[in-house]
XYZ file of C-alpha atoms in Angstrom:
761
model
C 0.000 0.000 0.000
C 1.114 3.540 -0.740
C 0.939 5.738 2.350
C -1.152 8.949 2.035
C 1.825 11.309 2.312
C 3.613 9.524 -0.531
C 0.404 9.621 -2.596
C -0.033 13.345 -1.908
C 3.549 14.124 -2.900
C 3.162 12.028 -6.051
C -0.109 13.711 -7.036
C 1.413 17.151 -6.509
C 4.472 16.237 -8.561
C 2.322 14.948 -11.426
C 0.418 18.240 -11.551
C 3.687 20.174 -11.546
C 4.976 18.059 -14.447
C 1.791 18.650 -16.440
C 1.922 22.388 -15.745
C 5.580 22.736 -16.761
C 5.198 20.633 -19.894
C 2.016 22.428 -20.998
C 3.767 25.779 -20.718
C 6.795 24.373 -22.499
C 4.843 23.467 -25.638
C 2.789 26.665 -25.586
C 3.770 29.914 -27.261
C 4.286 31.556 -23.869
C 7.501 29.778 -22.952
C 10.367 31.868 -24.353
C 13.542 30.022 -25.163
C 16.315 32.540 -25.650
C 17.149 35.605 -27.653
C 17.670 35.059 -31.361
C 21.047 36.723 -31.149
C 22.441 34.175 -28.733
C 25.113 31.840 -29.935
C 25.039 28.099 -30.481
C 26.720 27.440 -27.123
C 23.982 29.337 -25.262
C 21.333 27.438 -27.218
C 22.940 24.170 -26.246
C 23.048 25.107 -22.546
C 19.409 26.151 -22.485
C 18.286 22.950 -24.143
C 20.385 21.026 -21.616
C 18.670 22.894 -18.762
C 15.227 22.121 -20.184
C 16.141 18.460 -20.523
C 17.358 18.247 -16.919
C 14.255 20.002 -15.577
C 11.930 17.785 -17.580
C 13.767 14.640 -16.529
C 13.685 15.662 -12.848
C 9.962 16.448 -12.907
C 9.204 13.149 -14.631
C 11.233 11.221 -12.056
C 9.357 12.937 -9.220
C 6.032 12.096 -10.875
C 6.886 8.385 -11.007
C 5.981 6.003 -8.123
C 8.769 5.677 -5.510
C 9.064 1.936 -5.976
C 8.127 -0.601 -8.587
C 7.494 -3.139 -5.816
C 4.328 -1.580 -4.405
C 1.752 -4.320 -3.932
C -1.904 -4.489 -2.944
C -2.563 -1.037 -4.381
C -6.005 0.544 -4.274
C -7.744 1.786 -7.426
C -6.792 5.346 -6.484
C -3.146 4.378 -6.036
C -3.270 2.481 -9.322
C -4.375 5.735 -10.958
C -1.342 7.557 -9.565
C 0.975 4.851 -10.861
C -0.657 4.967 -14.308
C -0.394 8.766 -14.442
C 3.243 8.605 -13.396
C 3.936 6.210 -16.261
C 2.135 8.549 -18.671
C 4.316 11.436 -17.497
C 7.426 9.372 -18.042
C 6.377 8.485 -21.608
C 5.672 12.151 -22.415
C 9.032 13.049 -20.916
C 10.843 10.420 -22.986
C 9.326 11.771 -26.203
C 10.229 15.379 -25.416
C 13.719 14.405 -24.290
C 14.203 12.749 -27.666
C 13.196 16.026 -29.331
C 15.539 18.020 -27.105
C 18.413 15.695 -27.935
C 17.699 16.135 -31.637
C 17.592 19.926 -31.272
C 20.907 19.914 -29.448
C 22.459 17.882 -32.272
C 21.073 20.411 -34.781
C 22.478 23.321 -32.847
C 23.134 25.357 -35.999
C 19.420 26.242 -36.203
C 19.191 29.516 -34.356
C 16.635 32.236 -34.072
C 13.964 30.300 -32.130
C 12.161 32.560 -29.676
C 10.158 29.781 -28.014
C 10.342 26.072 -27.507
C 7.199 25.611 -29.612
C 9.044 27.075 -32.583
C 11.842 24.631 -32.046
C 9.382 21.780 -31.573
C 7.620 22.596 -34.853
C 10.893 22.069 -36.638
C 10.751 18.443 -35.463
C 7.029 17.639 -35.164
C 3.920 18.339 -37.151
C 1.080 20.304 -35.563
C -0.975 17.133 -35.326
C 1.665 15.523 -33.098
C 1.906 18.617 -30.911
C -1.878 18.733 -30.485
C -1.914 15.051 -29.564
C 0.706 15.679 -26.893
C -1.330 18.548 -25.447
C -4.401 16.323 -25.414
C -2.505 13.695 -23.448
C -1.421 16.312 -20.923
C -5.005 17.518 -20.645
C -6.118 13.947 -20.048
C -3.636 13.582 -17.183
C -4.986 16.798 -15.688
C -8.578 15.635 -16.117
C -7.886 12.340 -14.360
C -5.925 13.952 -11.563
C -8.585 16.467 -10.693
C -9.402 18.154 -7.445
C -11.711 15.315 -6.448
C -8.808 12.891 -6.092
C -6.779 15.440 -4.147
C -9.721 16.107 -1.849
C -10.129 12.381 -1.242
C -6.510 12.323 -0.147
C -7.099 15.068 2.385
C -8.825 12.873 4.985
C -6.238 10.121 4.561
C -3.400 12.603 5.016
C -4.970 13.976 8.207
C -5.271 10.434 9.589
C -1.657 9.740 8.633
C -0.500 12.875 10.459
C -2.543 11.864 13.493
C -0.824 8.478 13.450
C 2.578 10.176 13.100
C 1.840 12.175 16.231
C 0.682 9.053 18.062
C 3.819 7.128 17.104
C 5.977 10.097 18.064
C 4.478 9.983 21.559
C 5.031 6.221 21.807
C 8.653 6.512 20.701
C 9.212 9.672 22.791
C 10.873 11.309 19.795
C 11.642 15.025 19.703
C 9.292 15.764 16.812
C 6.036 16.692 18.566
C 6.247 20.396 17.686
C 7.500 19.717 14.145
C 4.614 17.350 13.400
C 2.130 19.844 14.832
C 3.516 22.597 12.570
C 3.488 20.257 9.562
C -0.152 19.312 10.154
C -1.068 22.995 10.429
C 0.767 23.847 7.188
C -0.861 21.022 5.238
C -4.299 21.967 6.528
C -3.701 25.591 5.487
C -2.690 24.528 1.970
C -5.740 22.306 1.578
C -7.975 25.167 2.741
C -6.248 27.531 0.311
C -6.874 25.092 -2.519
C -10.521 24.763 -1.470
C -11.003 28.521 -1.676
C -9.476 28.541 -5.160
C -11.853 25.763 -6.281
C -14.866 27.776 -5.112
C -13.551 30.950 -6.722
C -12.928 29.587 -10.207
C -15.458 26.704 -10.159
C -12.974 24.392 -11.802
C -11.435 21.063 -10.877
C -7.920 22.470 -11.035
C -5.590 24.157 -8.601
C -2.528 26.369 -8.650
C 0.891 24.877 -9.144
C 2.330 26.847 -6.242
C -0.122 25.372 -3.723
C 0.606 21.880 -4.967
C 4.317 22.536 -4.854
C 4.025 23.526 -1.203
C 1.877 20.463 -0.494
C 4.475 18.261 -2.154
C 7.233 19.713 0.015
C 5.109 19.265 3.144
C 4.289 15.676 2.198
C 7.981 14.939 1.696
C 8.697 16.371 5.140
C 6.024 14.098 6.562
C 7.680 11.140 4.867
C 10.936 12.204 6.511
C 9.321 12.099 9.952
C 7.765 8.737 9.107
C 11.157 7.339 8.055
C 12.661 8.580 11.326
C 9.972 6.750 13.270
C 10.510 3.545 11.298
C 14.216 3.574 12.146
C 13.587 4.377 15.812
C 11.179 1.437 15.844
C 13.931 -0.640 14.269
C 16.205 0.100 17.242
C 13.579 -0.154 19.971
C 12.911 -3.527 21.584
C 10.366 -4.818 24.057
C 11.607 -4.767 27.627
C 14.108 -1.954 27.028
C 12.795 0.009 30.029
C 11.678 -2.882 32.241
C 14.698 -3.153 34.517
C 14.882 0.585 35.210
C 11.126 0.833 35.779
C 11.052 -2.091 38.220
C 13.835 -0.849 40.501
C 12.326 0.420 43.726
C 12.644 4.186 44.232
C 15.166 5.230 46.861
C 13.798 5.541 50.391
C 12.921 9.098 51.355
C 15.952 11.332 51.998
C 18.510 8.637 51.225
C 21.557 9.099 48.952
C 21.919 12.884 49.428
C 25.641 12.324 50.056
C 26.221 11.650 46.361
C 25.768 15.385 45.718
C 27.342 16.693 48.942
C 30.770 18.282 49.221
C 31.363 17.737 52.944
C 33.502 14.840 54.161
C 31.462 11.698 54.674
C 31.655 10.626 58.365
C 33.959 7.702 58.975
C 35.227 7.411 55.415
C 37.634 10.303 55.098
C 36.351 10.765 51.568
C 34.759 13.791 50.008
C 31.149 13.265 49.042
C 31.585 15.760 46.227
C 33.908 13.599 44.152
C 30.994 12.445 42.039
C 30.030 16.069 41.484
C 33.654 16.884 40.682
C 33.653 14.127 38.097
C 30.463 15.425 36.472
C 31.912 18.900 35.924
C 35.395 17.653 34.955
C 36.736 16.403 31.626
C 37.244 12.876 33.029
C 35.133 10.437 31.064
C 34.360 7.550 33.462
C 33.063 7.011 37.004
C 32.555 3.610 38.667
C 29.977 2.790 41.351
C 30.667 -0.565 42.997
C 29.490 -2.551 45.985
C 28.436 -5.913 47.367
C 25.367 -7.747 46.023
C 22.241 -6.080 47.394
C 24.055 -2.917 48.548
C 21.818 -0.588 46.506
C 23.900 0.108 43.384
C 20.964 0.007 40.970
C 18.797 2.079 43.300
C 21.532 4.731 43.469
C 21.962 4.691 39.679
C 18.224 5.241 39.231
C 18.289 8.005 41.848
C 21.200 9.792 40.151
C 19.700 9.365 36.684
C 16.403 10.949 37.773
C 17.860 13.793 39.844
C 17.841 17.382 38.575
C 21.251 18.030 40.152
C 22.752 15.448 37.811
C 21.677 17.387 34.751
C 22.595 20.710 36.330
C 26.168 19.612 37.063
C 26.621 17.872 33.728
C 25.482 21.043 31.974
C 28.423 22.830 33.614
C 30.697 20.337 31.866
C 28.783 20.732 28.590
C 29.068 24.522 28.662
C 27.239 25.971 25.673
C 26.565 22.557 24.126
C 23.304 20.676 24.490
C 23.498 18.113 27.299
C 21.621 14.799 27.093
C 21.695 11.786 29.426
C 21.019 8.206 28.318
C 20.702 5.047 30.393
C 20.876 1.282 30.174
C 20.305 -1.158 33.027
C 21.625 -4.649 32.320
C 19.303 -7.367 33.580
C 20.628 -10.896 33.867
C 17.251 -12.176 35.094
C 15.555 -11.058 31.879
C 13.868 -13.844 29.952
C 14.888 -12.133 26.703
C 18.477 -11.848 25.512
C 18.667 -8.171 24.533
C 18.413 -6.631 28.058
C 21.599 -8.470 29.058
C 23.601 -8.224 25.821
C 25.985 -5.867 24.042
C 23.491 -5.502 21.213
C 20.762 -4.469 23.640
C 23.063 -1.860 25.195
C 24.019 -0.292 21.852
C 20.483 -0.368 20.467
C 19.122 1.283 23.593
C 21.812 3.990 23.588
C 21.350 4.657 19.853
C 17.594 4.808 20.282
C 17.833 7.374 23.074
C 20.388 9.492 21.209
C 18.455 9.501 17.946
C 14.990 10.033 19.384
C 16.284 13.224 20.983
C 18.229 14.274 17.877
C 16.369 12.734 14.909
C 18.352 14.877 12.468
C 21.285 12.525 13.165
C 19.386 9.468 11.872
C 20.467 9.826 8.195
C 24.108 10.041 9.346
C 23.838 7.086 11.725
C 22.061 4.577 9.471
C 22.306 5.883 5.886
C 21.370 2.614 4.149
C 18.248 2.095 6.233
C 17.399 5.774 5.891
C 17.500 5.713 2.093
C 15.541 2.462 2.028
C 12.719 4.019 4.026
C 12.761 7.523 2.555
C 12.676 6.155 -0.997
C 10.112 3.512 -0.008
C 12.267 0.830 -1.621
C 11.865 -1.298 1.471
C 8.603 -1.774 3.290
C 8.940 -1.553 7.099
C 7.848 -5.161 7.523
C 10.776 -6.321 5.397
C 13.454 -4.795 7.601
C 13.261 -6.372 11.029
C 15.159 -5.118 14.055
C 17.172 -8.328 14.221
C 18.597 -7.526 10.778
C 20.913 -4.949 12.379
C 24.067 -6.710 13.502
C 26.233 -5.545 16.401
C 28.967 -4.429 13.995
C 26.468 -2.231 12.110
C 25.209 -0.739 15.363
C 28.760 0.113 16.420
C 29.432 1.795 13.082
C 26.229 3.807 13.543
C 27.438 4.895 16.985
C 30.817 5.942 15.553
C 29.064 8.018 12.892
C 27.052 9.823 15.562
C 30.156 10.394 17.697
C 31.894 12.036 14.759
C 29.004 14.518 14.471
C 28.886 15.597 18.122
C 31.524 18.333 17.977
C 30.030 20.078 14.956
C 26.492 19.653 16.322
C 27.471 21.000 19.786
C 25.998 18.007 21.620
C 27.342 16.200 24.684
C 26.079 12.948 26.176
C 26.400 11.204 29.514
C 25.604 7.477 29.692
C 24.524 5.761 32.921
C 25.076 2.018 32.503
C 24.054 -0.145 35.444
C 24.933 -3.746 36.253
C 27.951 -4.623 34.114
C 28.123 -7.842 36.149
C 24.657 -8.697 34.791
C 25.958 -8.784 31.205
C 25.404 -12.292 29.826
C 28.967 -12.690 28.556
C 32.376 -12.328 30.158
C 33.561 -9.101 31.839
C 36.499 -8.853 29.426
C 33.973 -8.625 26.570
C 31.939 -5.732 27.961
C 34.876 -3.654 29.286
C 36.271 -2.783 25.795
C 32.768 -1.843 24.627
C 32.336 0.578 27.536
C 35.721 2.058 26.652
C 34.633 2.477 23.023
C 31.399 4.203 24.054
C 33.343 6.777 26.056
C 36.111 7.385 23.531
C 34.661 10.705 22.347
C 35.546 13.836 24.377
C 31.857 14.725 24.119
C 30.731 11.622 26.030
C 30.913 10.709 29.721
C 30.039 7.301 31.165
C 28.999 6.318 34.690
C 28.954 2.541 35.221
C 28.094 0.281 38.146
C 28.953 -3.321 38.959
C 29.951 -5.716 41.681
C 33.658 -5.441 42.632
C 34.830 -8.288 40.426
C 38.552 -8.460 39.697
C 38.156 -7.541 36.042
C 36.184 -4.401 36.885
C 38.588 -3.480 39.691
C 41.472 -3.657 37.229
C 39.672 -1.622 34.556
C 37.943 1.011 36.696
C 39.326 0.868 40.222
C 42.704 2.521 39.734
C 41.531 6.079 40.437
C 40.469 6.591 44.048
C 38.581 9.784 43.199
C 36.605 8.299 40.312
C 34.969 5.385 42.104
C 32.910 4.675 45.204
C 31.954 1.555 47.138
C 28.370 1.570 48.383
C 29.124 0.024 51.777
C 31.459 2.937 52.582
C 28.654 5.460 52.121
C 25.246 3.892 52.725
C 25.287 3.448 56.519
C 23.246 6.673 57.093
C 20.770 5.524 54.416
C 20.339 2.121 56.064
C 19.855 3.741 59.450
C 17.216 6.117 58.103
C 15.347 3.275 56.346
C 15.288 1.029 59.436
C 14.294 3.836 61.787
C 11.567 5.220 59.507
C 10.072 1.776 58.877
C 10.022 0.640 62.500
C 8.800 3.945 63.887
C 5.793 3.836 61.565
C 4.695 0.565 63.174
C 2.139 1.196 65.984
C 3.308 -1.822 68.004
C 6.919 -0.632 67.937
C 5.817 2.837 69.043
C 3.874 1.304 71.918
C 6.861 -0.830 72.960
C 9.084 2.238 73.063
C 6.590 3.999 75.310
C 5.915 1.078 77.666
C 9.365 -0.508 78.048
C 11.517 0.920 80.843
C 14.647 0.538 78.761
C 14.550 0.386 74.975
C 17.689 -0.999 73.321
C 18.598 0.601 70.028
C 17.338 -2.021 67.568
C 18.159 0.287 64.691
C 21.838 0.374 65.613
C 21.878 -3.414 66.026
C 20.573 -3.871 62.470
C 22.878 -1.260 60.950
C 25.959 -2.678 62.671
C 25.199 -6.173 61.375
C 24.299 -5.105 57.826
C 27.809 -4.716 56.331
C 26.258 -2.220 53.942
C 23.950 -4.784 52.264
C 20.603 -3.031 51.867
C 18.765 -6.162 50.715
C 19.771 -8.011 53.894
C 18.479 -5.059 55.903
C 15.168 -5.153 54.024
C 14.714 -8.851 54.850
C 15.665 -8.306 58.506
C 13.190 -5.443 58.843
C 10.446 -7.641 57.361
C 11.290 -10.278 59.973
C 11.118 -7.665 62.737
C 7.735 -6.483 61.468
C 6.524 -10.097 61.563
C 7.724 -10.280 65.154
C 5.938 -7.052 66.034
C 2.702 -8.396 64.553
C 3.138 -11.387 66.901
C 3.619 -9.007 69.863
C 7.298 -9.949 70.338
C 9.031 -8.165 73.176
C 12.068 -5.956 72.625
C 14.234 -8.769 73.990
C 12.779 -11.225 71.482
C 13.275 -8.739 68.662
C 16.920 -8.435 69.667
C 17.197 -12.216 69.681
C 15.731 -12.307 66.168
C 18.473 -9.990 64.960
C 21.208 -12.079 66.597
C 19.862 -15.365 65.236
C 19.209 -14.217 61.672
C 21.799 -15.356 59.090
C 24.436 -12.772 58.269
C 24.698 -13.433 54.502
C 22.031 -13.286 51.817
C 22.484 -16.902 50.762
C 22.144 -18.117 54.344
C 19.118 -15.879 54.776
C 17.430 -17.335 51.685
C 18.177 -20.876 52.850
C 16.720 -20.054 56.263
C 13.506 -18.855 54.609
C 13.119 -22.175 52.799
C 13.833 -24.086 55.999
C 10.848 -22.398 57.633
C 8.295 -22.875 54.833
C 5.222 -24.738 56.090
C 5.105 -28.295 54.740
C 1.541 -27.669 53.564
C 2.815 -24.991 51.146
C 5.886 -26.834 49.844
C 4.313 -28.098 46.611
C 2.711 -24.738 45.857
C 5.992 -22.953 46.669
C 7.933 -25.216 44.311
C 5.444 -24.714 41.478
C 5.453 -20.930 41.837
C 9.256 -20.628 41.927
C 9.788 -23.094 39.061
C 7.221 -21.269 36.919
C 8.800 -17.877 37.677
C 12.252 -19.200 36.801
C 11.008 -20.796 33.604
C 8.697 -18.047 32.319
C 9.724 -16.573 28.980
C 8.585 -13.166 30.298
C 7.373 -11.907 33.653
C 3.829 -13.205 34.040
C 0.759 -11.288 35.208
C -0.289 -11.768 38.824
C -3.636 -13.137 37.661
C -1.856 -15.967 35.825
C -0.564 -17.228 39.183
C -4.152 -17.562 40.392
C -4.845 -19.885 37.458
C -1.615 -21.822 38.136
C -3.139 -23.046 41.400
C -6.190 -24.582 39.704
C -6.737 -28.200 38.643
C -4.974 -29.524 35.540
C -8.077 -29.487 33.309
C -9.419 -26.176 34.658
C -8.329 -24.153 31.605
C -9.870 -26.622 29.130
C -13.246 -26.657 30.895
C -13.345 -22.898 31.477
C -15.890 -20.931 29.442
C -14.732 -18.165 27.105
C -16.152 -15.220 29.003
C -14.637 -11.967 30.337
C -13.989 -11.861 34.059
C -15.829 -9.164 35.989
C -13.692 -6.469 37.614
C -15.113 -7.465 41.000
C -13.829 -11.029 40.592
C -10.574 -9.773 39.103
C -9.786 -7.533 42.055
C -10.763 -10.260 44.518
C -8.450 -12.790 42.856
C -5.572 -10.307 42.675
C -5.966 -9.617 46.398
C -6.084 -13.355 47.120
C -2.977 -14.055 45.082
C -0.884 -11.384 46.782
C -1.539 -13.016 50.151
C -0.925 -16.529 48.833
C 2.394 -15.559 47.258
C 3.474 -14.007 50.529
C 2.498 -17.168 52.409
C 4.354 -19.598 50.166
C 7.277 -17.447 48.983
C 7.963 -15.361 52.104
C 8.696 -12.130 50.261
C 11.209 -13.584 47.789
C 8.769 -12.793 44.985
C 7.212 -9.369 44.697
C 4.279 -7.908 42.812
C 4.888 -4.690 40.895
C 2.872 -2.652 38.434
C 4.700 -2.783 35.109
C 5.208 0.913 34.375
C 7.376 0.090 31.364
C 4.491 -1.516 29.467
C 3.240 0.068 26.279
C 1.529 3.386 27.064
C -1.423 2.493 24.882
C -2.008 -0.779 26.739
C -1.567 0.954 30.107
C -4.544 3.183 29.334
C -6.896 0.246 28.781
C -9.706 -0.009 31.301
C -8.718 -3.561 32.273
C -4.941 -3.049 32.287
C -4.783 -4.431 35.865
C -5.399 -7.867 34.345
C -2.039 -7.738 32.616
C 0.231 -5.130 34.194
C 0.478 -6.366 37.771
C 3.502 -8.627 37.287
C 5.349 -11.115 39.516
C 9.140 -11.258 39.674
C 12.003 -11.987 42.041
C 12.695 -9.565 44.863
C 16.290 -9.231 43.666
C 18.705 -10.818 41.253
C 20.390 -12.617 44.162
C 17.171 -14.581 44.785
C 17.212 -15.942 41.255
C 20.951 -16.685 41.485
C 20.260 -18.675 44.657
C 17.356 -20.643 43.165
C 19.194 -21.764 40.026
C 21.924 -23.467 42.076
C 21.789 -27.255 41.776
C 21.000 -27.766 45.445
C 17.910 -25.543 45.222
C 16.826 -26.998 41.883
C 16.915 -30.469 43.424
C 14.940 -29.217 46.424
C 12.230 -27.551 44.311
C 11.947 -30.550 41.992
C 11.527 -32.803 45.022
C 8.759 -30.600 46.427
C 6.879 -30.397 43.094
C 4.279 -32.981 42.177
C 5.278 -35.954 40.049
C 5.467 -35.215 36.315
C 5.364 -31.454 36.882
C 6.119 -29.335 33.785
C 6.561 -25.590 34.280
C 6.033 -25.048 30.537
C 2.719 -26.900 30.572
C 1.531 -25.108 33.703
C 2.320 -21.730 32.136
C 0.384 -22.684 28.988
C -2.625 -23.769 31.053
C -2.619 -20.573 33.110
C -2.279 -18.300 30.077
C -5.058 -20.118 28.218
C -7.325 -19.516 31.221
C -6.357 -15.844 31.377
C -6.942 -15.377 27.639
C -10.362 -17.033 27.946
C -11.354 -14.569 30.673
C -9.871 -11.456 28.995
C -11.994 -8.593 27.591
C -13.352 -9.335 24.119
C -12.566 -5.931 22.636
C -10.439 -5.044 19.614
C -7.945 -2.862 21.510
C -6.839 -5.892 23.546
C -6.262 -7.989 20.428
C -4.068 -5.863 18.154
C -0.571 -7.286 17.387
C 1.039 -5.448 20.327
C -1.983 -5.825 22.587
C -1.953 -7.668 25.930
C -3.932 -10.712 24.775
C -1.694 -11.237 21.761
C 1.351 -10.978 24.042
C -0.051 -13.724 26.267
C -0.644 -15.869 23.184
C 2.949 -15.264 22.087
C 4.305 -16.330 25.493
C 2.170 -19.476 25.293
C 3.647 -20.225 21.891
C 7.177 -20.243 23.296
C 6.261 -22.497 26.198
C 4.426 -24.993 23.996
C 7.740 -25.224 22.162
C 9.471 -26.072 25.442
C 7.486 -29.287 25.967
C 9.399 -32.277 24.632
C 7.576 -34.969 22.576
C 9.492 -37.543 24.631
C 7.385 -36.460 27.618
C 4.418 -38.281 26.124
C 1.781 -37.430 28.731
C 2.528 -33.700 28.878
C 3.029 -33.551 25.100
C -0.441 -34.994 24.509
C -1.969 -32.531 26.959
C -0.128 -29.666 25.258
C -1.673 -30.545 21.882
C -5.116 -30.324 23.462
C -4.195 -26.905 24.855
C -2.958 -25.733 21.437
C -6.297 -26.607 19.848
C -8.145 -24.907 22.697
C -6.023 -21.771 22.316
C -6.668 -21.595 18.565
C -10.404 -21.948 19.093
C -10.373 -19.385 21.911
C -8.515 -16.789 19.826
C -10.965 -17.264 16.958
C -13.954 -16.830 19.257
C -12.743 -13.697 21.041
C -11.641 -12.112 17.755
C -15.076 -12.797 16.300
C -16.718 -11.373 19.429
C -14.582 -8.240 19.010
C -15.721 -7.885 15.398
C -12.292 -8.650 13.940
C -12.114 -10.372 10.581
C -9.235 -12.285 9.086
C -7.236 -15.209 10.320
C -6.143 -15.718 13.886
C -2.379 -15.078 14.310
C -0.548 -18.263 13.411
C 0.256 -20.815 16.107
C 3.285 -22.217 14.291
C 5.191 -22.528 17.528
C 7.401 -25.372 16.309
C 9.107 -23.022 13.852
C 8.584 -19.545 15.303
C 9.488 -20.068 18.964
C 13.037 -20.919 20.032
C 13.734 -23.819 22.329
C 13.929 -22.486 25.868
C 16.502 -24.111 28.123
C 15.708 -24.882 31.707
C 17.622 -22.751 34.206
C-alpha cells in the first residue's frame, strides 16, 4: 500500500509536471534571444532536458514493488507512467535539437518543436497532458485530504510512543498542510474548476515529503527499539525518602575520610568515566536510578557541557531477563542509539544511511526490515558516525550504565565496549557493577573516580530502618511502655555490612515479630539469630516454609524461573487450579469485582508460600497504549524476584533439586504456564484494543507459543496434553476475535518453527 503522504507528494508532482510541460509546448515559454550563440542554445536545451527529466522522475511512483494497491493508487501509478512516456518523447526532441544546434533564431520552444514535429503531433501531446490533468482532478486530491490527516494523526501518536523530539514539528506540519488544503478549497470555489494552482501543490508536495521524513525517522527508531528496554529501570524500587543525598554533597562523609563531592567533581570535569561498585544487594541500581532521575545530575553535567546541548542516556543490564537483549551488548548499543536519535532525529540519516535511504525512498517496506537484521557491527558503526558529528552539532552525552556484572557474557567482553562508548571527548560514562577483579582492574585505579556503596550507605540504612520501625504502631507502643529500649536500629545497621537487601529482609522479619507481639528482647534475639549473609538468609527462609505450602511454593518458583517473560499476577491464580481447569473454562470476560478479589487473594498466597522472595509490581514500562486500557490491571500487575540474588540462589543445583523434590510428580513448568495463560486469555476482555498485534492478549498468546515449544515430545503425557491446549487456544482466539468484530485469520500458532527452544535454568 502507498501511504497517504507519498500519494499526496506524487499527485502534486504529477500536476507540476503537467503544468511545466504544458507551458513548455505553448507559445508563452520563451527560449532565448535570437542573437544568442550556439553554445547558449545548447546550454538552455540542456537545462530544459534536466528540468523535464527531474519532474518526470518525481512524478513516477517511488518503488516498482508496491503491492496491494487501491484503485486510487493504481491511478497515480498509471499517471506517473504517462508522465514518463511524455518526458521520454520530449527528451528525444531536445536531444535532436541539441544535435542540430546550428538552427538559431527560435524565440520559443514551440518554434523549435515545430521544426521536429507536425502540428498534429503537438496537439496530440497537449491532449494527453489535458487527459492527465482531467484524471488527476481536485476530487482525487480532496479524497486524499482525509487520509493525510489520519496519517499525520498516526505520526503524532507514534511520536508519543517513541518519545521522539518531533512533537512540535509534526504539529507545525499538520497545520501547514491543513492551510494549503484550505487555500486550494477557496481557489476551487472561486474559479469553479477542478484544477488548482501549481504553487499550492508545490508547497503540499514539500510538506508531504517532510512528513515522509518524519515517518522514516519513526521507522528507524522502531527498528532500534525492543520490548523490555525500560523494564529493569522501571522495576527498581525508588530510593527511600531522603537517602543518597551524600552523592551530591561536598562535605567529608563521616567515617570514610572521603569527600562526598567527588561524584560532582567528576560530572563537571573532563574525566570520562566514574565507577559505582558494591556488594550484592548494597543498593547500586537504586543509586543509579536516583542519580539518573535527579535534577542536580543534569545541572552539574550542563556545567561540563558549557554551551553545548546536554543529554543523558541510560541502560540497566538485567541478567534475570527472559529475553536476551536486556543483558547483551546488542541491547546496550540499540538502547543507547535509540535514546540518542529520538532526541536528535536529524542525526538518523548520518547514523544509518542505508536504512534511511531504504525508508525515505520507499524501496523497502517496514515489515521487510526487522530489528534483528541490524548486527552488532552495524550498530557500532552507527554509533561511531554519531560520535563524529557531536563536535560540529554542539551536543554532549552522559551514559549511565548499570549492572555490568549482569551482562550475559564475560567481563572482558563488555569492558572494551564501555571504553569504546566513552572514547569521544563529548561523552561521559557512569557505570556500576559488583567489585569483580576484572572491573577493579579496569575502573578501580583512580580513588577519586569510584565509590563503594558500603562505605557510604550506613546513614541511608539507618534512616530506612528507623523510619520503617517507627511507623509501626506496636513498635511505638513498645518504646513507650518498656523501661529501657535498646537501640534495635543500631543493632541492624551494625550487622548489615552495607547490604541493603539483607536489611530489608531483617526489617520484614522484625515487622513479623511485632505483629506477633514480640518483646524488645525477642526482637533483639531475632536480629542475633538471623543469618548474616544473603544466601544463608534465603536458605533459612526455605527451611521455615510450612510443609503444607511446599508443593505450591515449588510450582510458583519453578514457573517464575522458567517463564519466557514476567507473568501477570492473575496468571498465578490460574496456576493453582486443577490440571483441566483451563480446558473446561468458558470463554467469558472476568468481571472487575472477581478480578480484584483474585488479585488480592494471590498477593496473600504468594506471601504465604514465597515469604517475600517474589514481589508484585505494576509494570510501568508496558506500552503506554495498553496501560490506558480499562482492564490493564489484568495484565500489568507482574510477579518477579525480589532481587537478582534470589534468582541466582534458586538456580543453584542444590535448590533446583529441592524444588523438583517438592513439586508434584510429572510437573512441567512449561505446561503449567500454557494452562494458566489459556485460562487468562479465555477470561480477557473481548474488545479489539486488547487484540491488536502489540496488545496484551496477543502478548499472552505469544508467550504461550514459546512455552508450547518447550514441551518435549518424549514427555508423552505432557506432550499430549499440550496438543489439546494448542487446539483450545486456537479456538479461543478465533472466538474472542469474532466477538470483538475482527475479521481475518487468527495469528498463526506455528510454535514449532517460530518459537526458540527455551533451556531450563
